[in-house]
């Protein structure tokens, strides 16, 4: 149980107005959570303070060797005004999986959840109310030793910042075009693909830029060894409905284990729809497409929840999926998940937690 000290912002910032477009990741709330780690002392000095710049040595290790991790989750405003988190224990557990891989000290899961709840509760007035909007929660840990040697840092900073964010689909669910990258790779087994750590995203930017230049909105990465097996999209896991079966790549160490991915698998199974987690070869996918067996493709992640794929390009092949419109399973999953997250429907699997 953390003993959190509070320091109130002297002049609260102007909150976004109802109906104002929020976009993503530009607006921050009045406060943030901070806690330090010092070797020998452990995590200490948990505090909620005004949102402000932080000061670090230019030699702070995070700037040079990228020892850092982050998480991404949301708080949702219910019709009766409550605030809900969605499966925060999954983020707490995944945070420690990232920490272990990156030699960052672990954080008790209950402390992670307590910190998230307290900062969200403190700035709960910032949770927007317009349909589809939410408060994005960004916990992260950085290595702060002033030292240019390559070694695990002895000091760290854990922070949580909050950002009101707009509806991902202001005009209804819209399918995206995806570029299957066969040159650059994102991660390899044994590396850090399963961890939410900055380096993965720095390494993926070039593929993202290339896909944009080609007129596609996101990249679908292939495995780093054979460049044959489908892994995941930029910040989403990927699902296929082929010949009546739902498939998704198995968690093989180079894929991020998404909370939304796990929720989609559980929901499908609760509806009697089988889901297979296995290797999916891109050449087999094209063969299935050419035989008219690919019914739906969709990405899953906290930001979009479900992102239908309308078009997929691999080398010179362009595949148009389900006439380029949103498929019935994608729509059903989107509706079911968002109804639970925004507290509009019962929560039979116990996934939400009041702030
Ligand atoms: C965060 C993330 C996901 C999705 O995870 P969720 O917990 O569902 O938001 C998928 N892939 C990558 C690379 C990610 O960073």
Short mmCIF file of C-alpha atoms and ligand atoms in Angstrom, two decimals:
data_model
loop_
_atom_site.label_atom_id
_atom_site.label_comp_id
_atom_site.label_asym_id
_atom_site.label_seq_id
_atom_site.Cartn_x
_atom_site.Cartn_y
_atom_site.Cartn_z
CA UNK A 1 0.00 0.00 0.00
CA UNK A 2 1.56 3.28 -1.13
CA UNK A 3 1.60 6.29 1.15
CA UNK A 4 0.96 9.04 -1.39
CA UNK A 5 1.74 12.69 -0.74
CA UNK A 6 -0.42 15.30 -2.50
CA UNK A 7 0.61 18.67 -3.83
CA UNK A 8 -2.25 20.59 -5.42
CA UNK A 9 -1.89 22.61 -8.64
CA UNK A 10 -2.09 26.30 -7.75
CA UNK A 11 -3.96 27.30 -10.89
CA UNK A 12 -5.96 24.47 -12.48
CA UNK A 13 -5.80 24.49 -16.27
CA UNK A 14 -8.81 25.10 -18.47
CA UNK A 15 -10.46 21.73 -19.17
CA UNK A 16 -11.56 20.99 -22.73
CA UNK A 17 -15.14 22.06 -23.42
CA UNK A 18 -17.89 19.58 -24.17
CA UNK A 19 -17.87 18.89 -27.91
CA UNK A 20 -14.29 20.16 -28.38
CA UNK A 21 -12.20 17.81 -30.57
CA UNK A 22 -9.56 16.24 -28.31
CA UNK A 23 -7.42 14.26 -30.72
CA UNK A 24 -4.92 12.00 -29.03
CA UNK A 25 -2.01 12.73 -26.72
CA UNK A 26 -1.83 16.53 -26.86
CA UNK A 27 -3.77 17.61 -23.76
CA UNK A 28 -2.65 16.78 -20.22
CA UNK A 29 -4.46 17.03 -16.90
CA UNK A 30 -3.54 19.17 -13.90
CA UNK A 31 -1.61 16.50 -11.98
CA UNK A 32 0.71 13.54 -12.41
CA UNK A 33 1.95 10.68 -10.29
CA UNK A 34 5.65 10.26 -9.49
CA UNK A 35 7.65 7.75 -7.46
CA UNK A 36 11.40 7.18 -7.23
CA UNK A 37 13.44 4.03 -6.95
CA UNK A 38 16.84 3.93 -5.35
CA UNK A 39 18.89 0.77 -5.09
CA UNK A 40 18.99 -0.38 -1.47
CA UNK A 41 15.89 1.63 -0.61
CA UNK A 42 13.36 0.36 -3.16
CA UNK A 43 10.42 2.42 -4.44
CA UNK A 44 9.83 5.53 -2.36
CA UNK A 45 8.34 9.02 -2.31
CA UNK A 46 5.03 8.29 -4.05
CA UNK A 47 3.42 11.63 -4.80
CA UNK A 48 0.76 13.34 -6.86
CA UNK A 49 2.02 16.74 -7.97
CA UNK A 50 1.08 19.42 -10.51
CA UNK A 51 1.78 18.40 -14.12
CA UNK A 52 5.14 19.99 -14.84
CA UNK A 53 8.47 19.65 -16.63
CA UNK A 54 10.98 17.34 -15.00
CA UNK A 55 14.68 17.95 -14.76
CA UNK A 56 17.21 15.21 -15.57
CA UNK A 57 20.94 15.14 -16.21
CA UNK A 58 21.79 14.97 -19.92
CA UNK A 59 23.76 11.90 -18.87
CA UNK A 60 20.60 10.19 -17.53
CA UNK A 61 20.83 6.62 -18.76
CA UNK A 62 17.41 6.55 -20.40
CA UNK A 63 18.59 9.04 -23.04
CA UNK A 64 21.50 6.89 -24.16
CA UNK A 65 20.56 3.23 -23.90
CA UNK A 66 16.78 3.37 -23.77
CA UNK A 67 16.23 1.60 -20.45
CA UNK A 68 12.54 2.42 -20.06
CA UNK A 69 9.08 0.87 -20.26
CA UNK A 70 5.54 2.14 -20.57
CA UNK A 71 1.92 1.06 -20.36
CA UNK A 72 -1.26 2.29 -22.02
CA UNK A 73 -4.78 2.10 -20.61
CA UNK A 74 -7.91 4.22 -20.28
CA UNK A 75 -10.52 5.48 -17.84
CA UNK A 76 -14.08 5.57 -19.18
CA UNK A 77 -17.01 7.74 -18.06
CA UNK A 78 -20.23 5.75 -17.58
CA UNK A 79 -23.71 7.12 -18.40
CA UNK A 80 -24.36 7.55 -14.63
CA UNK A 81 -21.12 9.49 -14.15
CA UNK A 82 -18.86 6.82 -12.66
CA UNK A 83 -15.29 6.23 -13.88
CA UNK A 84 -14.17 2.75 -14.90
CA UNK A 85 -10.83 1.11 -15.61
CA UNK A 86 -10.67 -1.94 -17.85
CA UNK A 87 -8.69 -4.96 -16.56
CA UNK A 88 -5.98 -2.82 -14.89
CA UNK A 89 -4.48 -5.95 -13.31
CA UNK A 90 -3.47 -7.07 -16.82
CA UNK A 91 -1.50 -3.85 -17.31
CA UNK A 92 0.10 -4.19 -13.86
CA UNK A 93 1.22 -7.73 -14.67
CA UNK A 94 2.44 -6.82 -18.16
CA UNK A 95 4.35 -3.84 -16.71
CA UNK A 96 6.35 -6.28 -14.60
CA UNK A 97 6.96 -8.56 -17.58
CA UNK A 98 8.46 -5.54 -19.37
CA UNK A 99 10.38 -4.58 -16.21
CA UNK A 100 11.93 -8.01 -15.81
CA UNK A 101 13.10 -8.10 -19.43
CA UNK A 102 14.63 -4.62 -19.16
CA UNK A 103 16.28 -5.09 -15.74
CA UNK A 104 13.99 -2.41 -14.28
CA UNK A 105 12.92 -3.14 -10.68
CA UNK A 106 9.44 -4.62 -10.42
CA UNK A 107 6.56 -2.81 -8.83
CA UNK A 108 4.00 -4.63 -6.66
CA UNK A 109 0.92 -5.04 -8.88
CA UNK A 110 -1.36 -3.63 -6.19
CA UNK A 111 0.84 -0.52 -5.96
CA UNK A 112 0.65 -0.02 -9.73
CA UNK A 113 -3.15 -0.27 -9.61
CA UNK A 114 -3.38 1.99 -6.55
CA UNK A 115 -1.23 4.64 -8.24
CA UNK A 116 -3.39 4.52 -11.40
CA UNK A 117 -6.63 4.72 -9.40
CA UNK A 118 -5.45 7.59 -7.20
CA UNK A 119 -4.19 9.81 -10.01
CA UNK A 120 -7.31 9.13 -12.08
CA UNK A 121 -9.54 9.81 -9.08
CA UNK A 122 -7.63 13.02 -8.39
CA UNK A 123 -8.13 14.34 -11.93
CA UNK A 124 -11.45 12.55 -12.56
CA UNK A 125 -13.06 15.83 -13.63
CA UNK A 126 -10.86 15.55 -16.75
CA UNK A 127 -12.48 12.30 -17.94
CA UNK A 128 -14.39 13.56 -20.98
CA UNK A 129 -18.07 12.76 -21.47
CA UNK A 130 -18.67 12.99 -25.21
CA UNK A 131 -19.46 9.62 -26.86
CA UNK A 132 -16.36 7.53 -27.50
CA UNK A 133 -14.02 9.81 -25.55
CA UNK A 134 -11.89 8.62 -22.64
CA UNK A 135 -8.98 9.55 -20.41
CA UNK A 136 -5.81 7.92 -21.73
CA UNK A 137 -3.47 6.78 -18.93
CA UNK A 138 0.26 6.56 -19.59
CA UNK A 139 2.36 4.96 -16.83
CA UNK A 140 6.09 4.73 -17.56
CA UNK A 141 9.44 4.11 -15.91
CA UNK A 142 12.78 5.63 -16.93
CA UNK A 143 16.38 4.94 -15.86
CA UNK A 144 17.78 8.10 -14.25
CA UNK A 145 21.39 7.37 -13.18
CA UNK A 146 23.80 10.05 -14.36
CA UNK A 147 26.20 7.60 -15.98
CA UNK A 148 27.31 6.74 -19.50
CA UNK A 149 28.20 3.11 -18.81
CA UNK A 150 26.04 0.32 -20.21
CA UNK A 151 24.55 -1.33 -17.12
CA UNK A 152 21.18 -1.39 -15.36
CA UNK A 153 20.55 1.95 -13.65
CA UNK A 154 20.48 2.10 -9.86
CA UNK A 155 17.78 4.79 -9.81
CA UNK A 156 14.46 5.09 -11.66
CA UNK A 157 11.46 7.33 -11.95
CA UNK A 158 7.94 5.92 -12.28
CA UNK A 159 5.38 8.40 -13.56
CA UNK A 160 1.76 8.41 -14.67
CA UNK A 161 0.39 11.15 -16.89
CA UNK A 162 -3.20 11.49 -18.11
CA UNK A 163 -4.53 12.76 -21.42
CA UNK A 164 -8.18 13.28 -22.38
CA UNK A 165 -8.57 11.70 -25.79
CA UNK A 166 -11.14 11.89 -28.52
CA UNK A 167 -13.25 9.16 -30.05
CA UNK A 168 -11.09 6.96 -32.28
CA UNK A 169 -13.92 6.75 -34.82
CA UNK A 170 -15.77 10.08 -34.75
CA UNK A 171 -17.64 9.06 -37.91
CA UNK A 172 -18.27 5.38 -37.13
CA UNK A 173 -15.91 2.44 -37.53
CA UNK A 174 -13.81 2.84 -40.66
CA UNK A 175 -11.65 0.08 -42.16
CA UNK A 176 -7.95 0.85 -42.68
CA UNK A 177 -5.39 -0.11 -45.31
CA UNK A 178 -2.41 -2.10 -44.06
CA UNK A 179 1.03 -2.58 -45.58
CA UNK A 180 2.72 -5.94 -44.94
CA UNK A 181 6.39 -5.12 -44.44
CA UNK A 182 8.79 -7.71 -45.87
CA UNK A 183 12.09 -5.87 -45.50
CA UNK A 184 12.31 -4.19 -42.09
CA UNK A 185 11.36 -6.21 -39.01
CA UNK A 186 10.05 -5.07 -35.66
CA UNK A 187 11.25 -7.74 -33.23
CA UNK A 188 12.74 -11.19 -32.96
CA UNK A 189 12.20 -13.94 -30.45
CA UNK A 190 14.62 -13.50 -27.56
CA UNK A 191 14.52 -9.73 -28.05
CA UNK A 192 12.09 -7.27 -26.48
CA UNK A 193 9.06 -7.59 -28.79
CA UNK A 194 6.79 -8.74 -25.94
CA UNK A 195 7.74 -5.74 -23.78
CA UNK A 196 6.21 -2.28 -24.08
CA UNK A 197 9.47 -0.41 -24.39
CA UNK A 198 10.39 2.65 -26.45
CA UNK A 199 13.04 0.98 -28.58
CA UNK A 200 10.43 -1.20 -30.29
CA UNK A 201 8.62 1.89 -31.50
CA UNK A 202 11.76 3.79 -32.53
CA UNK A 203 12.70 0.78 -34.65
CA UNK A 204 9.24 0.65 -36.25
CA UNK A 205 9.05 4.29 -37.40
CA UNK A 206 10.81 3.71 -40.69
CA UNK A 207 8.29 1.03 -41.68
CA UNK A 208 5.46 3.33 -40.67
CA UNK A 209 6.85 6.15 -42.82
CA UNK A 210 7.24 3.78 -45.77
CA UNK A 211 3.66 2.51 -45.40
CA UNK A 212 2.34 6.10 -45.25
CA UNK A 213 4.30 7.01 -48.38
CA UNK A 214 2.61 4.09 -50.13
CA UNK A 215 -0.83 5.26 -48.99
CA UNK A 216 -1.36 2.76 -46.16
CA UNK A 217 -2.13 3.78 -42.61
CA UNK A 218 -0.28 1.05 -40.69
CA UNK A 219 2.28 -1.72 -40.97
CA UNK A 220 1.70 -5.41 -40.43
CA UNK A 221 5.01 -6.89 -39.30
CA UNK A 222 6.27 -10.34 -40.19
CA UNK A 223 8.51 -12.51 -38.01
CA UNK A 224 12.13 -11.38 -37.89
CA UNK A 225 13.70 -14.68 -38.97
CA UNK A 226 11.84 -16.00 -42.02
CA UNK A 227 9.74 -12.89 -42.72
CA UNK A 228 6.92 -15.28 -43.41
CA UNK A 229 4.71 -15.43 -40.31
CA UNK A 230 2.33 -12.62 -39.41
CA UNK A 231 3.11 -10.95 -36.05
CA UNK A 232 1.21 -7.73 -35.31
CA UNK A 233 0.41 -4.19 -36.41
CA UNK A 234 2.14 -1.03 -35.04
CA UNK A 235 0.30 -0.89 -31.72
CA UNK A 236 -2.33 -3.55 -32.34
CA UNK A 237 -2.59 -7.30 -32.39
CA UNK A 238 -4.15 -8.88 -35.47
CA UNK A 239 -7.01 -11.34 -36.00
CA UNK A 240 -8.27 -13.16 -39.11
CA UNK A 241 -11.57 -14.85 -39.82
CA UNK A 242 -10.83 -17.43 -42.47
CA UNK A 243 -13.34 -20.01 -43.62
CA UNK A 244 -15.43 -19.57 -40.46
CA UNK A 245 -12.45 -19.86 -38.06
CA UNK A 246 -10.93 -17.08 -36.00
CA UNK A 247 -7.12 -17.06 -35.96
CA UNK A 248 -4.51 -14.90 -34.28
CA UNK A 249 -0.71 -15.28 -34.05
CA UNK A 250 0.40 -17.15 -30.94
CA UNK A 251 2.36 -15.24 -28.27
CA UNK A 252 5.83 -16.33 -29.26
CA UNK A 253 7.96 -13.75 -27.43
CA UNK A 254 8.15 -11.20 -30.24
CA UNK A 255 4.49 -10.10 -30.05
CA UNK A 256 3.03 -7.70 -27.49
CA UNK A 257 0.43 -9.56 -25.39
CA UNK A 258 -2.47 -7.13 -25.75
CA UNK A 259 -5.19 -6.79 -23.13
CA UNK A 260 -7.66 -6.26 -25.98
CA UNK A 261 -6.33 -9.37 -27.75
CA UNK A 262 -6.96 -11.47 -24.63
CA UNK A 263 -10.42 -9.92 -24.18
CA UNK A 264 -11.39 -10.65 -27.80
CA UNK A 265 -10.28 -14.29 -27.44
CA UNK A 266 -12.30 -14.67 -24.23
CA UNK A 267 -15.38 -12.97 -25.67
CA UNK A 268 -15.34 -15.12 -28.82
CA UNK A 269 -14.99 -18.28 -26.74
CA UNK A 270 -17.85 -17.16 -24.46
CA UNK A 271 -19.98 -16.87 -27.61
CA UNK A 272 -19.04 -20.35 -28.75
CA UNK A 273 -16.68 -19.10 -31.46
CA UNK A 274 -13.42 -21.02 -31.53
CA UNK A 275 -10.18 -19.04 -31.63
CA UNK A 276 -6.89 -20.62 -32.67
CA UNK A 277 -3.62 -19.06 -31.54
CA UNK A 278 -0.99 -20.24 -33.96
CA UNK A 279 1.54 -19.34 -36.63
CA UNK A 280 -0.04 -17.73 -39.69
CA UNK A 281 2.05 -17.75 -42.88
CA UNK A 282 1.57 -14.81 -45.22
CA UNK A 283 1.77 -17.03 -48.34
CA UNK A 284 -1.02 -19.21 -46.93
CA UNK A 285 -3.05 -16.08 -46.19
CA UNK A 286 -2.74 -15.00 -49.84
CA UNK A 287 -3.75 -18.47 -51.00
CA UNK A 288 -6.80 -18.32 -48.71
CA UNK A 289 -7.61 -14.87 -50.05
CA UNK A 290 -7.36 -16.05 -53.66
CA UNK A 291 -9.73 -18.90 -52.80
CA UNK A 292 -12.25 -16.47 -51.32
CA UNK A 293 -11.84 -17.79 -47.78
CA UNK A 294 -10.72 -14.62 -45.97
CA UNK A 295 -13.87 -13.16 -44.41
CA UNK A 296 -12.58 -10.54 -41.97
CA UNK A 297 -9.34 -9.10 -40.67
CA UNK A 298 -9.15 -6.73 -37.70
CA UNK A 299 -6.60 -5.24 -35.33
CA UNK A 300 -7.12 -5.00 -31.55
CA UNK A 301 -5.72 -2.45 -29.10
CA UNK A 302 -6.69 -0.07 -26.33
CA UNK A 303 -6.81 2.98 -28.65
CA UNK A 304 -9.14 1.69 -31.39
CA UNK A 305 -10.55 -1.36 -29.55
CA UNK A 306 -11.26 -3.03 -32.93
CA UNK A 307 -9.81 -1.73 -36.18
CA UNK A 308 -11.22 -3.46 -39.27
CA UNK A 309 -8.77 -3.98 -42.11
CA UNK A 310 -10.31 -3.18 -45.49
CA UNK A 311 -7.20 -3.51 -47.63
CA UNK A 312 -3.95 -5.39 -47.25
CA UNK A 313 -0.90 -5.14 -49.47
CA UNK A 314 1.92 -7.68 -49.62
CA UNK A 315 4.57 -7.03 -52.26
CA UNK A 316 2.53 -6.63 -55.47
CA UNK A 317 -0.64 -8.27 -54.16
CA UNK A 318 -3.47 -6.02 -52.98
CA UNK A 319 -6.19 -7.83 -51.06
CA UNK A 320 -9.55 -6.15 -50.47
CA UNK A 321 -11.20 -7.71 -47.45
CA UNK A 322 -15.00 -8.10 -47.27
CA UNK A 323 -15.63 -5.37 -49.92
CA UNK A 324 -13.57 -3.00 -47.77
CA UNK A 325 -16.35 -2.63 -45.20
CA UNK A 326 -16.57 -3.58 -41.49
CA UNK A 327 -17.37 -7.26 -41.01
CA UNK A 328 -20.10 -8.56 -38.67
CA UNK A 329 -17.69 -10.17 -36.17
CA UNK A 330 -15.58 -6.97 -35.99
CA UNK A 331 -18.73 -4.95 -35.35
CA UNK A 332 -20.07 -7.39 -32.75
CA UNK A 333 -16.78 -7.43 -30.84
CA UNK A 334 -16.49 -3.64 -30.99
CA UNK A 335 -20.02 -3.16 -29.67
CA UNK A 336 -19.65 -5.75 -26.91
CA UNK A 337 -16.27 -4.48 -25.69
CA UNK A 338 -17.13 -0.78 -25.79
CA UNK A 339 -20.47 -1.42 -24.03
CA UNK A 340 -18.58 -3.10 -21.18
CA UNK A 341 -15.81 -0.45 -21.08
CA UNK A 342 -18.20 2.51 -20.96
CA UNK A 343 -20.46 0.73 -18.46
CA UNK A 344 -23.45 0.53 -20.83
CA UNK A 345 -23.82 -3.24 -20.49
CA UNK A 346 -23.42 -5.82 -17.74
CA UNK A 347 -19.85 -7.00 -17.17
CA UNK A 348 -20.21 -10.79 -16.89
CA UNK A 349 -16.46 -11.43 -16.90
CA UNK A 350 -15.69 -8.89 -14.14
CA UNK A 351 -13.40 -6.80 -16.33
CA UNK A 352 -14.13 -3.31 -15.09
CA UNK A 353 -12.97 -1.66 -11.87
CA UNK A 354 -14.43 1.53 -10.43
CA UNK A 355 -11.94 4.30 -9.88
C1 LIG B 1 0.05 -1.77 -26.68
C2 LIG B 1 0.27 -2.61 -27.88
C3 LIG B 1 -0.68 -3.53 -28.37
C4 LIG B 1 -2.09 -3.61 -27.84
O1 LIG B 1 -2.18 -3.89 -26.49
P1 LIG B 1 -3.49 -3.50 -25.68
O2 LIG B 1 -3.17 -3.92 -24.29
O3 LIG B 1 -4.60 -4.28 -26.28
O4 LIG B 1 -3.67 -2.04 -25.84
C5 LIG B 1 -0.33 -4.35 -29.42
N1 LIG B 1 0.88 -4.28 -29.99
C6 LIG B 1 1.80 -3.38 -29.59
C7 LIG B 1 3.11 -3.36 -30.26
C8 LIG B 1 1.52 -2.53 -28.53
O5 LIG B 1 2.43 -1.63 -28.13
#
